[in-house]
Amino acid sequence: MASRFILRNAEPKDVSDILRLIKELAKFEEMEEQVVLTEKELLEDGFGEHPFYHCVVAEVPEEKQTPEGKVVGFAMYYFTYDPWIGKLLYLEDFYVMKEFRGYGIGSEILKRLSETAVKCRCSSMHFIVAEWNKQSIEFYKRRGAADLSHEEGWRLFEIGKQSLIKMSAK
Amino acid sequence: MKYSIRSARAQDCRDIERMIMELALYEKMPDQVKISHKELERDGFGPNPFYQCLVAEVPEERSSAEGHTVVGYVLYYYTYSTWSGRCIYMEDLYVMPQFRGEGIGKALMASVAKVCREQQCVRLQFSVLDWNKPSLEFYLSKGAQDLTDKEGWHLLRFDGEALESLAEEAP
């Protein structure tokens, strides 16, 4: 069915598709109401003077497209820094529409990202996965990923806007 | 004045390198430090910086036994949340043991919180080792939430051989 597809860098015209897929992934993670990002912000933040992220999209030919369009998967990433080893590639979101899975789109996206990481002199690629998401954890572990929370004890913390305002006012 | 907080300069990279190693020793992983002040200079002070850094400095008369006046640092960078947009990730926060208890750590974090506000970043994220009780308590007292605990997030990594072989399979 969807055996033919292409991967390409996202363009400004893709922002509505990207937001659609972001919401689909958030729904799967049971946190749909937490998506407050708009198309306007995605456009400004990804394609403005200072891009905050990079994006790769998977597209199927016209005859395979859904009512929503030809873009059926995406990965959003950016570069981070580890003071021990230098540049890293951080994978923020990675999603393929349910009906287009099983055709290798996810694997191809991951390979392309790792190629980008190696080309850009990144020592590794980091990302977070929810511990109940066994399917995704297996997908990554099969390809050689290490669970640093499990192996080294790292816990992810966050300080939200209200606490930040309080802290910066002192 | 007991101390001041300012943006790091290229010349601070040797001090930053020293403190990175001190922090790595505390985290029980000193053999994992592979970069030096050279990479820090290239990657933080070139035309396309990969990180931002603030340092805490004390006056000459308060310098450490070894003569250091740069006694703390915070290293951070911009990230992006597909749910809420611009964020800051605080990669390292460290104050030399003999200069703790004066509010330097708090001041460094408050400075980053200020940057968040100025750059319209909606949140500040960072990671802490599960055995690091003093740091866990410090952050929780500032209103931080443990998302690994609350939402089950785990940090995963592809590196070395795994990353290379993944890349080699690319079309």
mmCIF file of C-alpha atoms in Angstrom:
data_model
loop_
_atom_site.group_PDB
_atom_site.id
_atom_site.type_symbol
_atom_site.label_atom_id
_atom_site.label_comp_id
_atom_site.label_asym_id
_atom_site.label_seq_id
_atom_site.Cartn_x
_atom_site.Cartn_y
_atom_site.Cartn_z
ATOM 1 C CA MET A 1 0.000 0.000 0.000
ATOM 2 C CA ALA A 2 2.315 2.775 1.171
ATOM 3 C CA SER A 3 5.524 1.111 0.003
ATOM 4 C CA ARG A 4 6.489 4.241 -1.905
ATOM 5 C CA PHE A 5 7.292 7.363 0.064
ATOM 6 C CA ILE A 6 9.872 10.118 0.181
ATOM 7 C CA LEU A 7 11.625 11.826 3.045
ATOM 8 C CA ARG A 8 12.442 15.523 2.738
ATOM 9 C CA ASN A 9 13.257 18.539 4.875
ATOM 10 C CA ALA A 10 10.111 20.357 6.004
ATOM 11 C CA GLU A 11 9.230 23.637 4.302
ATOM 12 C CA PRO A 12 7.114 26.570 5.568
ATOM 13 C CA LYS A 13 4.090 25.178 3.704
ATOM 14 C CA ASP A 14 4.242 22.019 5.854
ATOM 15 C CA VAL A 15 3.437 23.706 9.193
ATOM 16 C CA SER A 16 -0.263 22.828 9.187
ATOM 17 C CA ASP A 17 0.557 19.157 8.474
ATOM 18 C CA ILE A 18 3.234 19.205 11.191
ATOM 19 C CA LEU A 19 0.770 20.625 13.732
ATOM 20 C CA ARG A 20 -1.818 18.020 12.739
ATOM 21 C CA LEU A 21 0.697 15.205 13.335
ATOM 22 C CA ILE A 22 1.906 16.803 16.612
ATOM 23 C CA LYS A 23 -1.690 16.688 17.864
ATOM 24 C CA GLU A 24 -2.129 13.080 16.737
ATOM 25 C CA LEU A 25 1.012 12.056 18.642
ATOM 26 C CA ALA A 26 -0.071 14.027 21.728
ATOM 27 C CA LYS A 27 -3.434 12.225 21.583
ATOM 28 C CA PHE A 28 -1.590 8.872 21.594
ATOM 29 C CA GLU A 29 0.443 10.085 24.616
ATOM 30 C CA GLU A 30 -2.899 11.020 26.240
ATOM 31 C CA MET A 31 -1.883 14.675 26.509
ATOM 32 C CA GLU A 32 -3.711 16.275 23.597
ATOM 33 C CA GLU A 33 -4.990 19.257 25.591
ATOM 34 C CA GLN A 34 -1.389 20.234 26.372
ATOM 35 C CA VAL A 35 -0.678 21.228 22.758
ATOM 36 C CA VAL A 36 -0.988 25.003 22.753
ATOM 37 C CA LEU A 37 1.466 25.649 19.931
ATOM 38 C CA THR A 38 0.033 27.377 16.839
ATOM 39 C CA GLU A 39 0.906 27.246 13.120
ATOM 40 C CA LYS A 40 2.120 30.838 13.386
ATOM 41 C CA GLU A 41 4.610 29.930 16.148
ATOM 42 C CA LEU A 42 5.772 26.833 14.276
ATOM 43 C CA LEU A 43 6.405 28.986 11.206
ATOM 44 C CA GLU A 44 8.266 31.723 13.077
ATOM 45 C CA ASP A 45 10.256 29.337 15.260
ATOM 46 C CA GLY A 46 11.237 26.890 12.513
ATOM 47 C CA PHE A 47 11.660 29.069 9.475
ATOM 48 C CA GLY A 48 12.546 32.484 10.849
ATOM 49 C CA GLU A 49 15.909 34.113 11.473
ATOM 50 C CA HIS A 50 16.807 31.843 14.371
ATOM 51 C CA PRO A 51 15.389 28.345 13.865
ATOM 52 C CA PHE A 52 14.638 26.607 17.149
ATOM 53 C CA TYR A 53 14.098 23.259 15.456
ATOM 54 C CA HIS A 54 14.621 21.242 12.268
ATOM 55 C CA CYS A 55 12.046 18.929 10.758
ATOM 56 C CA VAL A 56 11.957 16.004 8.343
ATOM 57 C CA VAL A 57 8.635 14.890 6.801
ATOM 58 C CA ALA A 58 7.535 11.675 5.083
ATOM 59 C CA GLU A 59 5.303 12.112 2.063
ATOM 60 C CA VAL A 60 3.343 9.549 0.028
ATOM 61 C CA PRO A 61 2.350 9.929 -3.655
ATOM 62 C CA GLU A 62 -0.957 11.625 -4.449
ATOM 63 C CA GLU A 63 -2.777 8.370 -5.108
ATOM 64 C CA LYS A 64 -1.949 7.105 -1.577
ATOM 65 C CA GLN A 65 -2.768 10.289 0.296
ATOM 66 C CA THR A 66 -5.403 10.596 3.039
ATOM 67 C CA PRO A 67 -8.133 13.253 3.193
ATOM 68 C CA GLU A 68 -5.654 15.266 5.293
ATOM 69 C CA GLY A 69 -2.969 15.220 2.607
ATOM 70 C CA LYS A 70 0.309 13.621 1.508
ATOM 71 C CA VAL A 71 2.397 14.173 4.656
ATOM 72 C CA VAL A 72 2.093 11.032 6.790
ATOM 73 C CA GLY A 73 5.014 11.227 9.217
ATOM 74 C CA PHE A 74 7.530 13.629 10.715
ATOM 75 C CA ALA A 75 10.484 13.983 13.028
ATOM 76 C CA MET A 76 11.440 17.194 14.789
ATOM 77 C CA TYR A 77 14.956 17.608 16.144
ATOM 78 C CA TYR A 78 17.489 20.218 17.251
ATOM 79 C CA PHE A 79 21.103 20.361 18.344
ATOM 80 C CA THR A 80 22.004 20.334 22.014
ATOM 81 C CA TYR A 81 25.298 20.335 23.913
ATOM 82 C CA ASP A 82 26.861 17.958 26.383
ATOM 83 C CA PRO A 83 29.815 19.538 28.247
ATOM 84 C CA TRP A 84 31.459 16.098 28.353
ATOM 85 C CA ILE A 85 31.260 15.158 24.669
ATOM 86 C CA GLY A 86 30.086 18.215 22.730
ATOM 87 C CA LYS A 87 27.306 18.448 20.132
ATOM 88 C CA LEU A 88 24.324 16.120 20.270
ATOM 89 C CA LEU A 89 21.252 15.672 18.122
ATOM 90 C CA TYR A 90 18.081 15.717 20.214
ATOM 91 C CA LEU A 91 15.017 14.024 18.779
ATOM 92 C CA GLU A 92 11.967 15.897 20.082
ATOM 93 C CA ASP A 93 9.068 14.254 18.242
ATOM 94 C CA PHE A 94 8.906 11.273 15.944
ATOM 95 C CA TYR A 95 5.601 10.010 14.521
ATOM 96 C CA VAL A 96 4.123 8.061 11.607
ATOM 97 C CA MET A 97 0.325 7.913 11.068
ATOM 98 C CA LYS A 98 -1.110 4.569 12.177
ATOM 99 C CA GLU A 99 -2.335 3.504 8.742
ATOM 100 C CA PHE A 100 1.146 4.045 7.257
ATOM 101 C CA ARG A 101 3.110 1.955 9.733
ATOM 102 C CA GLY A 102 4.856 -1.282 8.960
ATOM 103 C CA TYR A 103 6.306 -0.019 5.664
ATOM 104 C CA GLY A 104 9.660 1.098 6.998
ATOM 105 C CA ILE A 105 8.900 4.840 7.141
ATOM 106 C CA GLY A 106 9.875 5.085 10.814
ATOM 107 C CA SER A 107 13.104 3.162 10.246
ATOM 108 C CA GLU A 108 14.045 5.384 7.294
ATOM 109 C CA ILE A 109 13.411 8.550 9.301
ATOM 110 C CA LEU A 110 15.582 7.272 12.145
ATOM 111 C CA LYS A 111 18.368 6.315 9.739
ATOM 112 C CA ARG A 112 18.248 9.744 8.116
ATOM 113 C CA LEU A 113 18.468 11.447 11.512
ATOM 114 C CA SER A 114 21.416 9.337 12.578
ATOM 115 C CA GLU A 115 23.135 10.153 9.272
ATOM 116 C CA THR A 116 22.543 13.849 9.999
ATOM 117 C CA ALA A 117 23.950 13.366 13.507
ATOM 118 C CA VAL A 118 27.126 11.731 12.202
ATOM 119 C CA LYS A 119 27.571 14.324 9.410
ATOM 120 C CA CYS A 120 27.216 17.177 11.910
ATOM 121 C CA ARG A 121 29.820 15.701 14.259
ATOM 122 C CA CYS A 122 27.295 14.802 16.951
ATOM 123 C CA SER A 123 28.500 12.200 19.422
ATOM 124 C CA SER A 124 25.041 10.840 20.013
ATOM 125 C CA MET A 125 21.321 11.210 19.550
ATOM 126 C CA HIS A 126 19.152 11.646 22.660
ATOM 127 C CA PHE A 127 15.378 11.545 23.148
ATOM 128 C CA ILE A 128 12.796 10.727 25.808
ATOM 129 C CA VAL A 129 10.194 7.991 25.799
ATOM 130 C CA ALA A 130 7.375 7.387 28.288
ATOM 131 C CA GLU A 131 8.072 4.201 30.246
ATOM 132 C CA TRP A 132 4.622 2.745 29.518
ATOM 133 C CA ASN A 133 5.252 3.072 25.761
ATOM 134 C CA LYS A 134 6.666 -0.448 25.483
ATOM 135 C CA GLN A 135 6.305 -0.595 21.677
ATOM 136 C CA SER A 136 8.486 2.480 21.133
ATOM 137 C CA ILE A 137 11.032 1.448 23.752
ATOM 138 C CA GLU A 138 11.418 -1.933 22.017
ATOM 139 C CA PHE A 139 11.715 -0.225 18.595
ATOM 140 C CA TYR A 140 14.613 1.877 19.882
ATOM 141 C CA LYS A 141 16.320 -0.831 21.949
ATOM 142 C CA ARG A 142 16.282 -3.208 18.945
ATOM 143 C CA ARG A 143 18.334 -0.578 17.154
ATOM 144 C CA GLY A 144 20.877 -0.243 19.954
ATOM 145 C CA ALA A 145 19.487 2.578 22.120
ATOM 146 C CA ALA A 146 20.387 2.659 25.823
ATOM 147 C CA ASP A 147 17.910 3.708 28.515
ATOM 148 C CA LEU A 148 19.930 6.248 30.525
ATOM 149 C CA SER A 149 17.211 6.753 33.127
ATOM 150 C CA HIS A 150 17.406 3.050 33.868
ATOM 151 C CA GLU A 151 21.197 2.566 33.467
ATOM 152 C CA GLU A 152 22.522 5.758 35.043
ATOM 153 C CA GLY A 153 19.581 7.083 37.090
ATOM 154 C CA TRP A 154 18.829 10.305 35.193
ATOM 155 C CA ARG A 155 15.450 11.878 36.005
ATOM 156 C CA LEU A 156 13.897 14.617 33.844
ATOM 157 C CA PHE A 157 12.839 17.762 35.700
ATOM 158 C CA GLU A 158 10.870 20.788 34.671
ATOM 159 C CA ILE A 159 10.192 24.250 36.102
ATOM 160 C CA GLY A 160 7.049 25.833 34.651
ATOM 161 C CA LYS A 161 6.281 29.429 33.771
ATOM 162 C CA GLN A 162 4.840 30.518 37.134
ATOM 163 C CA SER A 163 7.788 29.235 39.135
ATOM 164 C CA LEU A 164 10.181 30.778 36.577
ATOM 165 C CA ILE A 165 8.556 34.194 36.983
ATOM 166 C CA LYS A 166 8.846 33.872 40.758
ATOM 167 C CA MET A 167 12.506 32.864 40.509
ATOM 168 C CA SER A 168 13.518 35.600 38.087
ATOM 169 C CA ALA A 169 11.848 38.317 40.140
ATOM 170 C CA LYS A 170 14.205 37.830 43.115
ATOM 171 C CA MET B 1 30.274 42.578 46.699
ATOM 172 C CA LYS B 2 30.557 38.897 47.524
ATOM 173 C CA TYR B 3 30.093 37.634 43.953
ATOM 174 C CA SER B 4 28.770 38.618 40.529
ATOM 175 C CA ILE B 5 27.027 36.734 37.723
ATOM 176 C CA ARG B 6 27.976 37.550 34.116
ATOM 177 C CA SER B 7 27.937 36.018 30.619
ATOM 178 C CA ALA B 8 30.892 33.729 30.000
ATOM 179 C CA ARG B 9 33.613 34.897 27.606
ATOM 180 C CA ALA B 10 35.901 32.762 25.424
ATOM 181 C CA GLN B 11 38.694 33.284 27.971
ATOM 182 C CA ASP B 12 36.572 31.591 30.659
ATOM 183 C CA CYS B 13 36.675 28.229 28.867
ATOM 184 C CA ARG B 14 39.621 26.916 30.873
ATOM 185 C CA ASP B 15 37.755 27.645 34.120
ATOM 186 C CA ILE B 16 34.589 26.106 32.687
ATOM 187 C CA GLU B 17 36.559 23.008 31.621
ATOM 188 C CA ARG B 18 37.961 22.724 35.178
ATOM 189 C CA MET B 19 34.511 22.977 36.761
ATOM 190 C CA ILE B 20 32.960 20.543 34.237
ATOM 191 C CA MET B 21 35.500 17.977 35.438
ATOM 192 C CA GLU B 22 34.748 18.776 39.098
ATOM 193 C CA LEU B 23 31.033 18.228 38.455
ATOM 194 C CA ALA B 24 31.719 15.011 36.495
ATOM 195 C CA LEU B 25 33.774 13.730 39.462
ATOM 196 C CA TYR B 26 30.861 14.473 41.794
ATOM 197 C CA GLU B 27 28.520 12.628 39.384
ATOM 198 C CA LYS B 28 30.977 9.690 39.507
ATOM 199 C CA MET B 29 31.614 9.763 35.728
ATOM 200 C CA PRO B 30 34.937 11.643 35.170
ATOM 201 C CA ASP B 31 36.095 9.209 32.472
ATOM 202 C CA GLN B 32 33.143 10.284 30.333
ATOM 203 C CA VAL B 33 34.516 13.814 29.844
ATOM 204 C CA LYS B 34 35.977 13.814 26.326
ATOM 205 C CA ILE B 35 36.124 17.491 25.347
ATOM 206 C CA SER B 36 38.421 20.324 26.453
ATOM 207 C CA HIS B 37 38.418 24.128 26.525
ATOM 208 C CA LYS B 38 39.255 24.070 22.778
ATOM 209 C CA GLU B 39 35.919 22.503 21.816
ATOM 210 C CA LEU B 40 34.123 24.682 24.378
ATOM 211 C CA GLU B 41 35.599 27.792 22.731
ATOM 212 C CA ARG B 42 34.792 26.632 19.216
ATOM 213 C CA ASP B 43 31.253 25.515 20.065
ATOM 214 C CA GLY B 44 30.225 28.346 22.423
ATOM 215 C CA PHE B 45 31.912 31.401 21.003
ATOM 216 C CA GLY B 46 31.845 30.931 17.238
ATOM 217 C CA PRO B 47 29.323 32.341 14.736
ATOM 218 C CA ASN B 48 26.799 29.596 15.574
ATOM 219 C CA PRO B 49 26.912 28.921 19.341
ATOM 220 C CA PHE B 50 25.612 25.537 20.470
ATOM 221 C CA TYR B 51 25.246 26.623 24.079
ATOM 222 C CA GLN B 52 25.068 29.685 26.341
ATOM 223 C CA CYS B 53 26.949 30.039 29.615
ATOM 224 C CA LEU B 54 26.860 32.297 32.667
ATOM 225 C CA VAL B 55 29.625 32.292 35.269
ATOM 226 C CA ALA B 56 29.799 33.357 38.928
ATOM 227 C CA GLU B 57 32.892 35.335 39.837
ATOM 228 C CA VAL B 58 34.300 36.407 43.221
ATOM 229 C CA PRO B 59 36.673 39.351 43.864
ATOM 230 C CA GLU B 60 40.425 38.612 43.919
ATOM 231 C CA GLU B 61 40.601 38.673 47.739
ATOM 232 C CA ARG B 62 38.064 35.809 47.933
ATOM 233 C CA SER B 63 39.754 33.556 45.383
ATOM 234 C CA SER B 64 40.043 29.815 46.066
ATOM 235 C CA ALA B 65 43.229 28.212 47.432
ATOM 236 C CA GLU B 66 44.369 27.562 43.833
ATOM 237 C CA GLY B 67 43.691 31.214 42.927
ATOM 238 C CA HIS B 68 40.433 30.757 40.993
ATOM 239 C CA THR B 69 37.955 33.635 40.910
ATOM 240 C CA VAL B 70 35.434 31.954 38.580
ATOM 241 C CA VAL B 71 33.668 29.700 41.067
ATOM 242 C CA GLY B 72 30.415 28.568 39.443
ATOM 243 C CA TYR B 73 28.686 28.251 36.086
ATOM 244 C CA VAL B 74 25.426 27.387 34.386
ATOM 245 C CA LEU B 75 25.425 26.043 30.820
ATOM 246 C CA TYR B 76 22.152 26.018 28.877
ATOM 247 C CA TYR B 77 20.672 25.985 25.363
ATOM 248 C CA TYR B 78 17.375 26.560 23.595
ATOM 249 C CA THR B 79 15.123 23.606 22.868
ATOM 250 C CA TYR B 80 11.646 23.227 21.403
ATOM 251 C CA SER B 81 8.499 21.586 22.635
ATOM 252 C CA THR B 82 5.946 20.608 20.003
ATOM 253 C CA TRP B 83 3.301 21.226 22.643
ATOM 254 C CA SER B 84 4.256 24.685 23.831
ATOM 255 C CA GLY B 85 7.131 26.078 21.795
ATOM 256 C CA ARG B 86 10.401 27.625 22.974
ATOM 257 C CA CYS B 87 12.095 26.177 26.063
ATOM 258 C CA ILE B 88 15.466 26.313 27.728
ATOM 259 C CA TYR B 89 17.339 23.211 28.809
ATOM 260 C CA MET B 90 19.761 23.701 31.660
ATOM 261 C CA GLU B 91 22.580 21.274 30.976
ATOM 262 C CA ASP B 92 24.971 21.971 33.870
ATOM 263 C CA LEU B 93 24.685 23.985 37.101
ATOM 264 C CA TYR B 94 27.660 23.935 39.456
ATOM 265 C CA VAL B 95 29.186 25.912 42.315
ATOM 266 C CA MET B 96 32.559 24.962 43.855
ATOM 267 C CA PRO B 97 31.962 23.359 47.291
ATOM 268 C CA GLN B 98 33.767 26.077 49.282
ATOM 269 C CA PHE B 99 31.506 28.782 47.770
ATOM 270 C CA ARG B 100 28.189 27.090 48.470
ATOM 271 C CA GLY B 101 25.624 28.369 50.939
ATOM 272 C CA GLU B 102 25.879 31.991 49.730
ATOM 273 C CA GLY B 103 23.062 31.862 47.173
ATOM 274 C CA ILE B 104 25.311 31.579 44.099
ATOM 275 C CA GLY B 105 23.468 28.501 42.760
ATOM 276 C CA LYS B 106 20.124 30.254 43.275
ATOM 277 C CA ALA B 107 21.442 33.384 41.537
ATOM 278 C CA LEU B 108 22.712 31.411 38.538
ATOM 279 C CA MET B 109 19.332 29.691 38.163
ATOM 280 C CA ALA B 110 17.433 32.961 38.612
ATOM 281 C CA SER B 111 19.550 34.429 35.798
ATOM 282 C CA VAL B 112 18.513 31.583 33.496
ATOM 283 C CA ALA B 113 14.877 32.029 34.568
ATOM 284 C CA LYS B 114 15.253 35.694 33.551
ATOM 285 C CA VAL B 115 16.522 34.644 30.104
ATOM 286 C CA CYS B 116 13.472 32.365 29.792
ATOM 287 C CA ARG B 117 11.230 35.336 30.415
ATOM 288 C CA GLU B 118 13.106 37.630 28.026
ATOM 289 C CA GLN B 119 13.174 35.051 25.222
ATOM 290 C CA GLN B 120 9.550 33.989 25.758
ATOM 291 C CA CYS B 121 10.497 30.463 26.760
ATOM 292 C CA VAL B 122 7.669 28.683 28.543
ATOM 293 C CA ARG B 123 9.704 26.257 30.624
ATOM 294 C CA LEU B 124 13.081 25.255 31.937
ATOM 295 C CA GLN B 125 14.053 21.578 31.832
ATOM 296 C CA PHE B 126 17.056 19.708 33.201
ATOM 297 C CA SER B 127 18.054 16.240 34.436
ATOM 298 C CA VAL B 128 19.178 15.134 37.889
ATOM 299 C CA LEU B 129 20.635 11.791 38.991
ATOM 300 C CA ASP B 130 18.274 9.875 41.234
ATOM 301 C CA TRP B 131 20.822 9.537 44.086
ATOM 302 C CA ASN B 132 21.693 13.254 44.093
ATOM 303 C CA LYS B 133 19.538 14.131 47.136
ATOM 304 C CA PRO B 134 20.938 17.665 47.802
ATOM 305 C CA SER B 135 20.225 18.713 44.188
ATOM 306 C CA LEU B 136 16.812 16.995 44.090
ATOM 307 C CA GLU B 137 15.786 18.887 47.234
ATOM 308 C CA PHE B 138 17.160 22.190 45.937
ATOM 309 C CA TYR B 139 15.167 21.963 42.695
ATOM 310 C CA LEU B 140 11.965 20.696 44.289
ATOM 311 C CA SER B 141 12.064 23.660 46.702
ATOM 312 C CA LYS B 142 12.138 25.992 43.660
ATOM 313 C CA GLY B 143 8.936 24.507 42.254
ATOM 314 C CA ALA B 144 10.481 21.904 39.919
ATOM 315 C CA GLN B 145 8.542 18.777 39.061
ATOM 316 C CA ASP B 146 10.070 15.350 38.563
ATOM 317 C CA LEU B 147 8.601 14.351 35.189
ATOM 318 C CA THR B 148 10.243 10.934 35.267
ATOM 319 C CA ASP B 149 8.305 10.248 38.428
ATOM 320 C CA LYS B 150 5.103 12.081 37.476
ATOM 321 C CA GLU B 151 4.762 11.109 33.805
ATOM 322 C CA GLY B 152 7.194 8.217 33.370
ATOM 323 C CA TRP B 153 9.656 9.850 30.969
ATOM 324 C CA HIS B 154 12.944 8.025 30.393
ATOM 325 C CA LEU B 155 15.998 9.455 28.632
ATOM 326 C CA LEU B 156 17.321 7.263 25.832
ATOM 327 C CA ARG B 157 20.474 7.503 23.762
ATOM 328 C CA PHE B 158 22.016 6.189 20.536
ATOM 329 C CA ASP B 159 25.770 6.632 20.534
ATOM 330 C CA GLY B 160 29.061 5.206 19.312
ATOM 331 C CA GLU B 161 28.609 1.982 17.367
ATOM 332 C CA ALA B 162 24.809 1.993 17.557
ATOM 333 C CA LEU B 163 24.654 5.464 15.973
ATOM 334 C CA GLU B 164 27.234 4.626 13.294
ATOM 335 C CA SER B 165 25.532 1.407 12.210
ATOM 336 C CA LEU B 166 22.137 3.120 12.148
ATOM 337 C CA ALA B 167 23.617 5.824 9.900
ATOM 338 C CA GLU B 168 25.317 3.335 7.622
ATOM 339 C CA GLU B 169 21.972 1.806 6.764
ATOM 340 C CA ALA B 170 20.685 5.192 5.490
ATOM 341 C CA PRO B 171 19.749 5.241 1.782
#
